[in-house]
Amino acid sequence: MMNILAGTSSGVFSLNESTSELVLDSMEVRDLYRICEILFASTGSGVFRSTDNGTNWTCTGLKNRQVWQIRGIENQTTMYAVTQPAGLIRSDDDGLNWQEIKTFTSLPEAT
């Protein structure tokens, strides 16, 4: 049976042929991204991570930021998140911990 994950303004839903189930209750899911076997959800209340195909989710940080997008390179542990307030955030451990790239926010265009 095929299972689809959908990010919505109410959270992440798991959909199949006959049912839908809320699997992440978080407002404003903006992006779902898979790198290797890990799923990430960028939301209005941080970054969430799932290692079991979206059944369970853990907030890995950036709770005080709206996360717009997450990207990384397959088979590498480095990832980037774009946030509001304007920020570029980096993780070097598959999204477990995040550090802001300060030079990004020093640009006049970032304010």
JSON list of C-alpha atoms in Angstrom, two decimals, residues 7 9-11 18 27 33 36-37 41-42 51 54 61 67-68 72-73 75-78 82 96-98 101 105 108:
[
{"chain": "A", "resi": 7, "resn": "GLY", "atom": "CA", "xyz": [2.58, 19.05, 4.89]},
{"chain": "A", "resi": 9, "resn": "SER", "atom": "CA", "xyz": [-1.06, 24.51, 7.73]},
{"chain": "A", "resi": 10, "resn": "SER", "atom": "CA", "xyz": [-2.26, 22.06, 10.43]},
{"chain": "A", "resi": 11, "resn": "GLY", "atom": "CA", "xyz": [0.68, 19.63, 10.42]},
{"chain": "A", "resi": 18, "resn": "SER", "atom": "CA", "xyz": [-8.64, 4.89, 2.55]},
{"chain": "A", "resi": 27, "resn": "MET", "atom": "CA", "xyz": [1.40, 24.73, 12.52]},
{"chain": "A", "resi": 33, "resn": "TYR", "atom": "CA", "xyz": [12.57, 16.98, 2.79]},
{"chain": "A", "resi": 36, "resn": "CYS", "atom": "CA", "xyz": [19.13, 9.44, 3.14]},
{"chain": "A", "resi": 37, "resn": "GLU", "atom": "CA", "xyz": [16.66, 7.74, 5.50]},
{"chain": "A", "resi": 41, "resn": "ALA", "atom": "CA", "xyz": [9.71, 19.07, 8.28]},
{"chain": "A", "resi": 42, "resn": "SER", "atom": "CA", "xyz": [10.33, 22.80, 8.28]},
{"chain": "A", "resi": 51, "resn": "THR", "atom": "CA", "xyz": [13.80, 8.39, 11.29]},
{"chain": "A", "resi": 54, "resn": "GLY", "atom": "CA", "xyz": [7.14, 9.96, 9.28]},
{"chain": "A", "resi": 61, "resn": "GLY", "atom": "CA", "xyz": [15.73, 22.92, 17.32]},
{"chain": "A", "resi": 67, "resn": "VAL", "atom": "CA", "xyz": [11.83, 27.57, 9.12]},
{"chain": "A", "resi": 68, "resn": "TRP", "atom": "CA", "xyz": [11.09, 27.97, 5.43]},
{"chain": "A", "resi": 72, "resn": "GLY", "atom": "CA", "xyz": [21.44, 18.97, 2.34]},
{"chain": "A", "resi": 73, "resn": "ILE", "atom": "CA", "xyz": [23.56, 16.71, 0.17]},
{"chain": "A", "resi": 75, "resn": "ASN", "atom": "CA", "xyz": [25.30, 10.86, 2.02]},
{"chain": "A", "resi": 76, "resn": "GLN", "atom": "CA", "xyz": [26.64, 13.89, 3.92]},
{"chain": "A", "resi": 77, "resn": "THR", "atom": "CA", "xyz": [25.75, 15.08, 7.40]},
{"chain": "A", "resi": 78, "resn": "THR", "atom": "CA", "xyz": [25.77, 18.83, 6.64]},
{"chain": "A", "resi": 82, "resn": "VAL", "atom": "CA", "xyz": [16.54, 29.12, 5.88]},
{"chain": "A", "resi": 96, "resn": "LEU", "atom": "CA", "xyz": [20.39, 17.13, 15.51]},
{"chain": "A", "resi": 97, "resn": "ASN", "atom": "CA", "xyz": [22.05, 20.47, 16.36]},
{"chain": "A", "resi": 98, "resn": "TRP", "atom": "CA", "xyz": [21.99, 23.81, 14.55]},
{"chain": "A", "resi": 101, "resn": "ILE", "atom": "CA", "xyz": [25.91, 31.39, 10.09]},
{"chain": "A", "resi": 105, "resn": "THR", "atom": "CA", "xyz": [22.66, 38.18, 8.92]},
{"chain": "A", "resi": 108, "resn": "PRO", "atom": "CA", "xyz": [22.11, 44.64, 4.59]}
]
